């Protein structure tokens, strides 16, 4: 009987997912794809569910019970966001998987429910920011065995997953379980979780710089759902994207205390599997658009998706919004967009100072069903023209003929978004995301790290966040002098090939760290399967007795943030551990040894010089007044007349 009930539930869920995917025209229960204007390319993740029901554990009832008894004192995981939504097309965060931990840069996506990284066995994966995940190097990794609740491989041995995205890129692989760590800012301890180990990727997933995707959507494979089911965090998470030209941001897994002036909208999980809001009106310059409120409730309603770059409105709403904006732009000149292939709506003459955009562009407000309003500044609906200085373009487009309203990351720049899943609501709080922790009165947390505007993670210049405030984050001693920095790494090259070029590798590392090659020493090296293990030491330069905190911070950040780019001969590296050693306290003799030696040498030289002068003087005196005995014959001198 129990078996029959389970099969019935499975059939109903299969039918539900099938109905969603076949009627959504590109929207699935595990991804977000919508019909968009074909003239605008944007990052939209993810898309289609293929096949349906990848792993279902029927834990909804258990989760609801846990939510109702949630402990507000549960810890959370504070994490940094990197990159820039408009430059890179996404924001990434860092996760560490395995024992010892292997680091990955993952796209933060609220429209996806699966977290996955490239697997070492993947022969059809692109070259990404970090080395592939190596299950054999993790002592805590376990594959998810084939069972009735997941799709299995052809041999019926392992659970597998498969995802297809809007631009027809795909990801597929096996499901594994391992310990996932959330970084040094996290109060949440590392947790075991299920993730995808990619065996194949195509399209943009193959060519992108980020390693994979961190799925924050609803679903049993979602890392948020998994942590909530374990009872280690409250059923909530938050994202805060940096402003125009800044990038970066912050992320929190778990609950936070919402600011008193946070604006909330209801979010109905039954309405759609995505994070939706109850949008009723849009005001431009204080005047409501002449629209029926139901225009924002078509199909899937109004969806909030962090994996989408821009915003997309139904046709009627877009036309009305565009017209209202253009009526307010009296002093600006319409110009062509940066790419002739796209019909962007752009304007010049606003100036390059982002803080002054409000004097040229009108304010926009979103009005929710509860009457609360979210104020959007110009940076929440504009993007910079890449070819004309002081020009900007609308970042809100028509969603083709699809009546769904899709709000991407541009709408929530410099906005803390609280996804309160337990209470079925989403909160918005306008703030400077680079100062989020201070504004939330979170003690001991450094600001999130803005990314470089060029979108390149290999900058030699330290980002603004790499300041003395980060010394605690990187474990730098506040008072003691730094005498040595050691770090251990794995290189995905054969050790027999590597040991012939160790000196070249040391020079490359010194160059990447911006120090002299004489400061880099190898402490230990050995073979680890097909990889190579090396332990390095960085010491003070020349006669210096310590490494300055600024230099140490730069070295550690470049190593820990994987900013070192080694020649292809050495492959890619994986950081295992790094350590800072304080400079040993020296005795008086050790501190003044050189000075004493120098003083002794100078004294010896002056003494030798003085002796030489005296010797020469004495010799001359003897030559002028030669010594004669008293009985010696003296030559008679003739007297001279006066």
XYZ file of C-alpha atoms in Angstrom:
642
model
C 0.000 0.000 0.000
C 2.830 2.393 0.921
C 4.509 1.560 -2.366
C 1.302 2.396 -4.268
C 0.971 5.754 -2.487
C 4.590 6.609 -3.269
C 4.167 5.770 -6.942
C 0.963 7.849 -7.059
C 2.783 10.851 -5.577
C 5.632 10.346 -8.013
C 3.197 10.321 -10.941
C 1.452 13.485 -9.725
C 4.753 15.297 -9.315
C 5.939 14.120 -12.725
C 2.722 15.412 -14.271
C 3.101 18.736 -12.449
C 6.660 19.274 -13.687
C 5.729 18.141 -17.161
C 2.855 20.589 -17.257
C 5.119 23.404 -16.104
C 7.794 22.715 -18.701
C 5.400 22.236 -21.615
C 3.280 25.306 -20.899
C 5.956 27.749 -19.771
C 7.609 28.212 -23.179
C 10.987 27.975 -21.521
C 10.291 28.162 -17.804
C 10.978 25.056 -15.783
C 10.721 24.157 -12.131
C 14.473 24.157 -11.845
C 15.395 27.003 -14.105
C 14.348 30.305 -15.481
C 13.931 31.019 -19.148
C 11.538 33.426 -20.754
C 10.791 34.621 -24.252
C 12.978 37.653 -24.664
C 13.645 40.262 -27.259
C 15.982 38.523 -29.686
C 17.897 41.734 -30.204
C 19.311 41.739 -26.697
C 21.677 39.143 -25.317
C 21.545 38.697 -21.574
C 22.596 36.222 -18.954
C 19.555 34.126 -18.055
C 19.985 31.089 -15.823
C 18.761 28.464 -15.881
C 16.216 27.176 -18.353
C 14.818 23.770 -19.059
C 14.425 20.763 -16.824
C 15.810 17.720 -18.595
C 14.676 15.147 -17.604
C 11.935 15.971 -15.083
C 12.174 15.039 -11.424
C 15.959 14.648 -11.097
C 15.925 13.917 -7.392
C 12.779 14.073 -5.290
C 12.728 13.226 -1.610
C 9.240 14.418 -0.694
C 10.473 16.426 2.265
C 7.974 19.303 2.095
C 6.074 18.249 5.218
C 9.240 17.823 7.237
C 10.506 21.214 6.075
C 7.303 22.969 7.106
C 7.552 21.446 10.577
C 11.122 22.639 10.893
C 10.201 26.123 9.731
C 7.468 26.458 12.317
C 9.937 25.596 15.066
C 12.822 27.580 13.601
C 15.318 28.917 16.089
C 16.066 32.575 15.445
C 19.505 32.115 17.009
C 20.680 29.764 14.260
C 23.956 30.815 12.620
C 24.271 32.155 9.093
C 26.922 32.127 6.418
C 28.142 35.573 5.360
C 29.829 35.378 1.974
C 31.318 37.793 -0.523
C 30.022 38.348 -4.036
C 32.482 38.960 -6.864
C 32.380 40.117 -10.499
C 29.848 42.496 -12.057
C 26.384 41.734 -13.391
C 26.620 43.908 -16.514
C 30.289 43.286 -17.318
C 30.529 39.573 -16.564
C 26.835 38.763 -16.914
C 26.700 37.335 -13.394
C 27.823 37.538 -9.791
C 29.859 34.752 -8.230
C 30.576 33.570 -4.721
C 33.194 31.151 -3.407
C 32.525 27.657 -2.079
C 35.027 25.094 -0.827
C 34.206 21.423 -1.396
C 35.891 18.343 0.050
C 38.623 17.443 2.552
C 41.037 19.128 2.096
C 38.795 21.844 0.632
C 38.908 22.593 -3.093
C 37.848 26.125 -4.052
C 35.293 27.133 -6.716
C 33.792 30.348 -8.097
C 30.066 29.738 -8.631
C 27.394 31.901 -10.277
C 24.738 32.893 -7.744
C 21.392 31.935 -9.301
C 17.993 32.112 -7.591
C 16.366 30.554 -10.663
C 18.281 27.278 -10.344
C 18.047 24.545 -7.729
C 21.261 22.617 -8.438
C 24.820 23.456 -7.402
C 27.470 21.917 -9.647
C 31.186 22.143 -10.476
C 33.339 20.552 -13.209
C 34.550 17.061 -12.318
C 38.126 15.901 -12.907
C 36.774 13.171 -15.188
C 35.112 15.728 -17.472
C 36.729 15.736 -20.904
C 34.115 18.094 -22.358
C 34.440 20.912 -19.849
C 35.988 24.304 -20.586
C 38.912 25.937 -18.846
C 37.521 27.918 -15.948
C 38.755 30.027 -13.076
C 39.752 27.140 -10.807
C 40.954 23.544 -11.234
C 38.304 20.847 -11.633
C 36.981 19.048 -8.577
C 38.996 15.919 -7.872
C 36.891 13.422 -5.870
C 39.915 11.153 -5.373
C 41.694 13.897 -3.421
C 38.776 14.342 -1.000
C 38.646 11.877 1.881
C 34.998 12.758 2.578
C 33.529 12.460 -0.929
C 30.771 9.914 -1.605
C 28.835 9.337 -4.794
C 25.040 9.278 -4.546
C 24.030 5.714 -5.315
C 21.173 4.989 -7.699
C 17.804 4.936 -5.916
C 14.094 5.349 -6.627
C 14.224 9.099 -5.884
C 16.658 10.080 -8.639
C 17.545 9.501 -12.269
C 20.284 6.915 -12.686
C 23.074 6.356 -15.168
C 22.930 3.569 -17.737
C 24.635 1.133 -15.367
C 22.120 1.913 -12.585
C 25.009 2.754 -10.271
C 24.897 6.522 -9.661
C 22.352 9.325 -9.568
C 22.748 11.812 -12.408
C 21.481 15.275 -13.306
C 21.028 17.216 -16.539
C 20.226 20.868 -17.212
C 19.559 22.829 -20.399
C 19.673 26.613 -20.614
C 18.056 29.322 -22.727
C 20.971 29.848 -25.063
C 20.970 26.033 -25.527
C 24.017 25.446 -23.321
C 23.831 22.299 -21.212
C 25.316 20.745 -18.102
C 25.173 17.107 -17.067
C 26.982 14.849 -14.652
C 26.691 12.691 -11.557
C 25.502 13.613 -8.075
C 27.971 13.455 -5.214
C 27.986 14.331 -1.536
C 30.795 16.041 0.342
C 31.586 18.671 2.929
C 30.918 22.218 1.723
C 32.561 25.191 3.437
C 31.399 28.788 3.129
C 34.536 30.818 3.858
C 36.125 32.643 6.772
C 33.250 35.109 7.209
C 30.771 32.312 7.874
C 29.472 31.550 11.357
C 27.981 28.401 9.855
C 30.222 25.351 10.159
C 30.994 23.272 7.039
C 28.117 20.968 6.112
C 27.655 17.821 4.059
C 25.543 18.506 0.975
C 24.680 17.017 -2.418
C 26.076 18.691 -5.530
C 26.595 17.944 -9.195
C 29.956 16.792 -10.532
C 29.948 17.785 -14.213
C 30.949 15.340 -16.908
C 29.874 17.520 -19.832
C 29.070 21.159 -20.543
C 28.308 23.034 -23.744
C 27.660 26.584 -24.954
C 28.189 29.503 -22.593
C 28.765 27.146 -19.678
C 31.805 25.796 -21.520
C 33.292 29.211 -22.298
C 32.431 31.167 -19.132
C 35.127 32.115 -16.623
C 33.124 30.967 -13.569
C 33.438 27.327 -12.566
C 29.767 26.454 -12.150
C 26.453 27.465 -10.590
C 25.206 27.741 -7.015
C 21.463 27.060 -7.122
C 19.449 29.048 -4.571
C 16.004 28.220 -5.965
C 13.373 26.000 -4.409
C 13.963 22.278 -4.748
C 15.337 19.257 -2.932
C 18.762 19.668 -4.556
C 18.914 23.352 -3.582
C 21.665 24.056 -1.092
C 19.295 26.369 0.808
C 16.646 23.652 1.140
C 19.300 21.165 2.183
C 20.632 23.393 4.980
C 17.101 24.202 6.135
C 16.167 20.502 6.180
C 19.187 19.831 8.379
C 18.009 22.536 10.767
C 21.300 24.474 10.668
C 19.951 27.769 9.234
C 16.639 29.593 9.166
C 14.647 29.343 5.931
C 15.964 32.577 4.484
C 18.835 34.034 2.496
C 19.886 37.488 1.303
C 21.710 39.023 -1.661
C 23.169 42.517 -1.989
C 24.541 43.550 -5.401
C 27.051 46.370 -5.781
C 26.152 49.573 -7.599
C 26.938 50.795 -11.101
C 30.651 50.619 -11.814
C 31.449 48.946 -8.482
C 30.401 45.314 -8.774
C 30.843 42.754 -6.030
C 28.480 42.580 -3.099
C 27.432 40.349 -0.231
C 25.400 37.238 0.400
C 23.967 35.621 3.532
C 22.690 32.054 3.834
C 20.317 32.023 6.793
C 18.318 34.623 8.651
C 19.220 38.231 9.427
C 17.370 40.918 11.359
C 15.601 43.012 8.712
C 16.090 46.805 8.919
C 13.078 48.679 10.248
C 12.483 50.502 6.944
C 12.758 47.434 4.709
C 9.988 47.240 2.075
C 8.254 43.867 1.739
C 6.183 42.134 -0.901
C 4.355 38.845 -0.564
C 5.891 35.906 -2.446
C 3.561 33.003 -3.159
C 5.441 29.678 -3.558
C 2.254 28.058 -4.891
C 1.892 30.706 -7.619
C 5.075 29.500 -9.334
C 8.245 27.615 -8.393
C 10.234 30.854 -8.723
C 10.654 33.752 -6.337
C 7.766 36.027 -7.297
C 6.553 39.363 -5.921
C 3.122 41.004 -5.868
C 3.767 43.935 -8.219
C 0.692 46.109 -8.905
C 1.912 49.468 -10.259
C 4.952 51.305 -11.602
C 5.300 55.056 -11.063
C 7.585 57.282 -13.139
C 8.356 60.740 -11.707
C 5.562 60.201 -9.187
C 2.913 59.424 -11.803
C 1.471 55.892 -12.186
C 1.632 54.227 -15.573
C -1.845 53.916 -17.133
C -1.956 50.131 -16.804
C -4.312 47.506 -15.449
C -2.620 45.888 -12.396
C -3.269 42.457 -13.919
C -0.612 43.184 -16.564
C 2.030 42.213 -13.982
C 0.226 38.988 -13.083
C 0.289 37.301 -16.470
C 1.478 33.736 -16.811
C 4.129 33.303 -14.074
C 3.536 36.741 -12.554
C 6.475 38.955 -11.609
C 9.638 36.901 -11.136
C 12.810 38.001 -9.330
C 15.836 36.198 -10.779
C 19.468 36.867 -9.833
C 20.693 34.913 -12.865
C 19.148 37.397 -15.292
C 21.014 40.590 -16.123
C 18.281 43.049 -17.170
C 14.541 43.493 -16.595
C 11.822 42.400 -19.033
C 8.240 43.700 -19.014
C 5.130 42.584 -20.891
C 4.612 44.523 -24.108
C 1.989 46.968 -22.811
C 3.972 47.705 -19.637
C 7.222 48.216 -21.533
C 5.715 50.658 -24.056
C 4.106 52.670 -21.278
C 7.305 52.698 -19.207
C 9.474 53.736 -22.155
C 7.141 56.579 -23.108
C 6.955 57.854 -19.528
C 10.739 57.896 -19.185
C 11.278 59.709 -22.483
C 8.765 62.403 -21.544
C 10.922 63.291 -18.539
C 14.208 63.576 -20.441
C 14.116 67.198 -21.553
C 17.815 68.029 -21.640
C 19.189 64.738 -23.002
C 19.789 63.768 -26.600
C 18.667 60.360 -27.974
C 21.560 58.448 -29.569
C 22.188 55.031 -31.082
C 23.194 52.174 -28.854
C 26.739 50.811 -28.538
C 25.984 47.812 -30.773
C 24.196 48.386 -34.097
C 22.746 44.873 -33.862
C 20.636 45.893 -30.854
C 17.856 48.492 -30.748
C 18.916 50.001 -27.450
C 17.266 53.196 -26.241
C 20.124 55.489 -25.214
C 20.670 59.125 -24.238
C 23.734 61.354 -24.002
C 24.484 64.473 -21.978
C 23.919 63.139 -18.450
C 27.559 63.259 -17.363
C 29.714 60.525 -15.881
C 28.985 61.187 -12.186
C 26.620 58.416 -11.149
C 25.570 60.282 -8.006
C 24.148 63.056 -10.220
C 22.044 60.837 -12.501
C 18.909 61.642 -10.502
C 19.095 65.221 -11.789
C 18.810 63.962 -15.385
C 16.659 60.833 -15.081
C 13.361 60.463 -13.188
C 12.777 58.350 -10.107
C 10.826 55.121 -10.568
C 8.719 53.371 -7.934
C 7.354 49.843 -7.805
C 4.132 49.539 -5.824
C 3.278 46.192 -4.241
C -0.085 44.710 -3.339
C 0.296 45.731 0.314
C 0.736 49.385 -0.715
C 4.457 49.533 0.052
C 6.744 51.192 -2.520
C 10.260 50.355 -3.657
C 12.161 53.384 -4.969
C 14.398 52.686 -7.963
C 17.228 55.090 -8.663
C 18.505 55.554 -12.254
C 21.200 52.886 -11.754
C 18.360 50.372 -11.259
C 17.047 50.791 -14.799
C 20.034 52.145 -16.779
C 23.350 50.799 -17.983
C 26.347 52.756 -19.239
C 26.887 53.315 -22.954
C 30.195 51.609 -23.694
C 31.242 53.995 -26.488
C 29.898 57.449 -25.586
C 31.087 59.185 -22.436
C 28.232 60.350 -20.209
C 25.609 58.337 -22.121
C 23.236 55.722 -20.710
C 20.763 53.170 -22.068
C 17.555 51.658 -20.739
C 18.186 48.319 -19.048
C 14.501 47.384 -19.179
C 13.231 45.628 -22.290
C 10.122 44.084 -23.733
C 9.684 40.405 -22.894
C 8.643 39.540 -26.435
C 5.043 38.329 -26.404
C 5.460 36.618 -23.048
C 3.181 38.206 -20.391
C 5.604 37.271 -17.588
C 7.444 40.125 -15.844
C 11.079 39.214 -15.217
C 13.184 41.411 -12.941
C 16.915 40.739 -13.209
C 19.833 41.917 -11.129
C 19.909 45.460 -12.543
C 16.706 46.306 -10.652
C 18.233 45.452 -7.273
C 21.690 47.019 -7.550
C 22.713 48.573 -4.224
C 19.699 46.884 -2.686
C 19.660 44.244 0.041
C 17.116 41.620 -1.026
C 15.879 39.357 1.774
C 14.303 36.106 0.554
C 12.209 35.264 3.623
C 10.961 31.866 2.476
C 9.639 30.922 5.902
C 7.138 33.800 5.878
C 6.588 33.784 2.084
C 7.765 37.337 1.504
C 10.683 39.194 -0.069
C 12.173 42.352 1.443
C 14.017 45.236 -0.248
C 16.294 47.752 1.441
C 18.163 50.426 -0.510
C 21.717 50.603 0.783
C 25.348 50.814 -0.226
C 26.247 47.142 -0.522
C 29.946 47.899 -0.046
C 29.061 49.056 3.475
C 26.437 46.420 4.195
C 27.872 44.957 7.391
C 28.368 48.357 9.004
C 24.863 49.459 8.028
C 23.401 46.262 9.502
C 25.533 46.750 12.636
C 27.264 43.413 12.169
C 30.386 43.380 14.337
C 33.689 42.009 13.136
C 32.707 41.607 9.505
C 34.645 43.399 6.776
C 32.823 44.950 3.851
C 32.151 42.826 0.796
C 34.746 42.889 -1.914
C 33.921 44.983 -4.946
C 35.197 43.565 -8.183
C 37.330 45.329 -10.675
C 35.315 47.011 -13.352
C 37.245 45.296 -16.065
C 35.893 41.961 -15.062
C 39.303 40.365 -14.919
C 40.168 38.465 -11.801
C 43.871 38.588 -12.455
C 44.429 42.210 -11.527
C 47.746 43.001 -9.954
C 46.210 46.000 -8.260
C 44.501 45.176 -4.991
C 40.719 45.728 -4.980
C 39.404 48.417 -2.602
C 38.384 45.854 0.002
C 41.962 44.627 0.416
C 42.661 47.230 3.058
C 43.840 46.985 6.680
C 40.269 46.065 7.653
C 40.860 42.734 5.954
C 43.857 41.864 8.124
C 41.637 39.963 10.529
C 39.983 38.134 7.635
C 43.350 36.926 6.348
C 44.777 36.276 9.823
C 47.435 38.982 9.735
C 48.921 39.780 13.160
C 47.940 43.249 14.349
C 51.112 43.956 16.314
C 53.680 41.220 15.651
C 55.950 41.481 12.670
C 55.548 38.936 9.879
C 58.636 36.830 9.408
C 57.456 34.210 6.916
C 54.471 33.220 4.789
C 54.058 29.577 3.834
C 51.509 28.067 1.484
C 50.836 24.569 0.191
C 49.476 23.922 -3.278
C 48.615 21.113 -5.666
C 49.525 21.433 -9.345
C 47.752 19.279 -11.904
C 51.016 18.265 -13.602
C 53.111 15.120 -13.221
C 55.796 15.478 -10.552
C 58.515 13.895 -12.693
C 57.971 16.637 -15.264
C 57.641 19.403 -12.695
C 60.812 18.805 -10.670
C 62.967 19.613 -13.691
C 61.490 23.121 -13.780
C 61.140 23.978 -10.072
C 63.403 27.032 -10.361
C 61.338 28.365 -13.278
C 58.168 27.849 -11.248
C 59.677 29.736 -8.301
C 60.539 32.660 -10.566
C 57.008 32.681 -12.023
C 55.462 32.695 -8.555
C 57.740 35.525 -7.437
C 56.790 37.536 -10.515
C 53.064 36.949 -9.942
C 53.395 37.962 -6.282
C 55.399 41.064 -7.126
C 58.460 40.117 -5.037
C 62.098 39.141 -5.684
C 62.836 35.563 -6.680
C 65.332 35.395 -3.786
C 62.381 35.658 -1.381
C 60.698 32.440 -2.585
C 61.952 29.114 -1.254
C 60.662 25.570 -1.676
C 60.202 23.733 1.633
C 58.787 20.436 0.462
C 57.606 18.712 -2.693
C 56.292 15.275 -3.550
C 54.198 13.285 -5.978
C 50.444 12.975 -5.329
C 49.007 10.589 -7.912
C 49.034 12.418 -11.218
C 49.445 15.760 -9.447
C 52.292 17.461 -7.588
C 52.361 18.762 -4.023
C 54.616 21.729 -3.193
C 55.086 23.794 -0.027
C 56.549 27.286 -0.461
C 57.948 29.891 1.876
C 58.134 33.645 1.306
C 60.710 35.482 3.435
C 61.631 39.153 3.894
C 63.723 40.783 1.195
C 67.428 41.503 1.595
C 68.391 42.686 5.048
C 64.804 43.367 6.147
C 63.770 41.546 9.311
C 60.063 41.297 8.436
C 57.455 41.452 5.679
C 55.248 44.535 5.842
C 51.534 43.981 6.406
C 50.736 45.651 3.093
C 53.046 43.302 1.199
C 51.815 40.276 3.152
C 48.184 41.206 2.481
C 48.924 41.521 -1.223
C 50.715 38.143 -1.327
C 48.017 36.285 0.579
C 45.164 37.838 -1.375
C 46.758 36.951 -4.706
C 47.324 33.368 -3.603
C 44.038 32.826 -1.744
C 41.915 34.621 -4.352
C 43.653 32.689 -7.163
C 45.032 35.798 -8.829
C 48.274 33.997 -9.673
C 48.330 32.940 -13.321
C 51.147 30.485 -13.931
C 52.468 29.436 -17.360
C 50.506 26.648 -19.041
C 53.496 24.357 -18.527
C 52.619 24.135 -14.825
C 48.875 23.734 -15.333
C 46.518 25.221 -12.724
C 47.008 25.183 -8.981
C 44.786 24.387 -6.023
C 45.580 26.074 -2.712
C 45.521 23.639 0.213
C 46.640 25.828 3.086
C 48.572 28.970 3.930
C 50.109 30.164 7.178
C 51.621 33.341 8.572
C 54.557 33.090 10.957
C 55.498 36.005 13.157
C 59.067 37.235 13.089
C 61.079 35.652 15.932
C 62.205 38.031 18.672
C 65.952 38.567 18.308
C 68.565 39.151 21.028
C 70.469 42.439 21.375
C 73.474 40.832 19.690
C 71.323 39.577 16.739
C 69.680 42.972 16.319
C 72.970 44.931 16.398
C 75.369 42.404 14.855
C 75.916 44.320 11.608
C 76.331 47.589 13.447
C 78.961 46.084 15.769
C 80.828 44.521 12.860
C 80.738 47.788 10.932
C 81.965 49.749 13.949
C 84.791 47.239 14.446
C 85.866 47.489 10.827
C 85.790 51.295 10.909
C 87.763 51.338 14.158
C 90.334 48.952 12.715
C 90.733 51.094 9.589
C 91.106 54.306 11.582
C 93.564 52.581 13.928
C 95.577 51.272 11.014
C 95.591 54.716 9.403
C 96.725 56.400 12.621
C 99.524 53.876 13.056
C 100.644 54.457 9.439
C 100.751 58.218 9.938
C 102.761 57.859 13.157
C 105.178 55.399 11.540
C 105.855 57.708 8.598
C 106.373 60.718 10.889
C 108.798 58.742 13.049
C 110.736 57.583 10.031
C 111.135 61.142 8.767
C 112.271 62.351 12.143
C 114.990 59.736 12.211
C 116.145 60.738 8.741
C 116.492 64.414 9.733
C 118.266 63.784 13.038
C 120.345 60.625 12.652
C 121.687 59.131 15.885
C 125.525 59.300 16.463
C 127.464 57.745 19.319
C 129.354 60.065 21.674
C 132.747 58.732 20.624
C 132.066 59.081 16.927
C 134.437 61.255 14.829
C 132.807 64.470 13.841
C 133.922 66.294 10.702
C 135.515 69.599 11.475
C 133.493 72.565 10.361
C 135.294 75.676 8.984
C 134.254 78.858 10.635
C 132.710 81.354 8.328
C 133.463 85.085 8.592
C 130.709 87.295 9.868
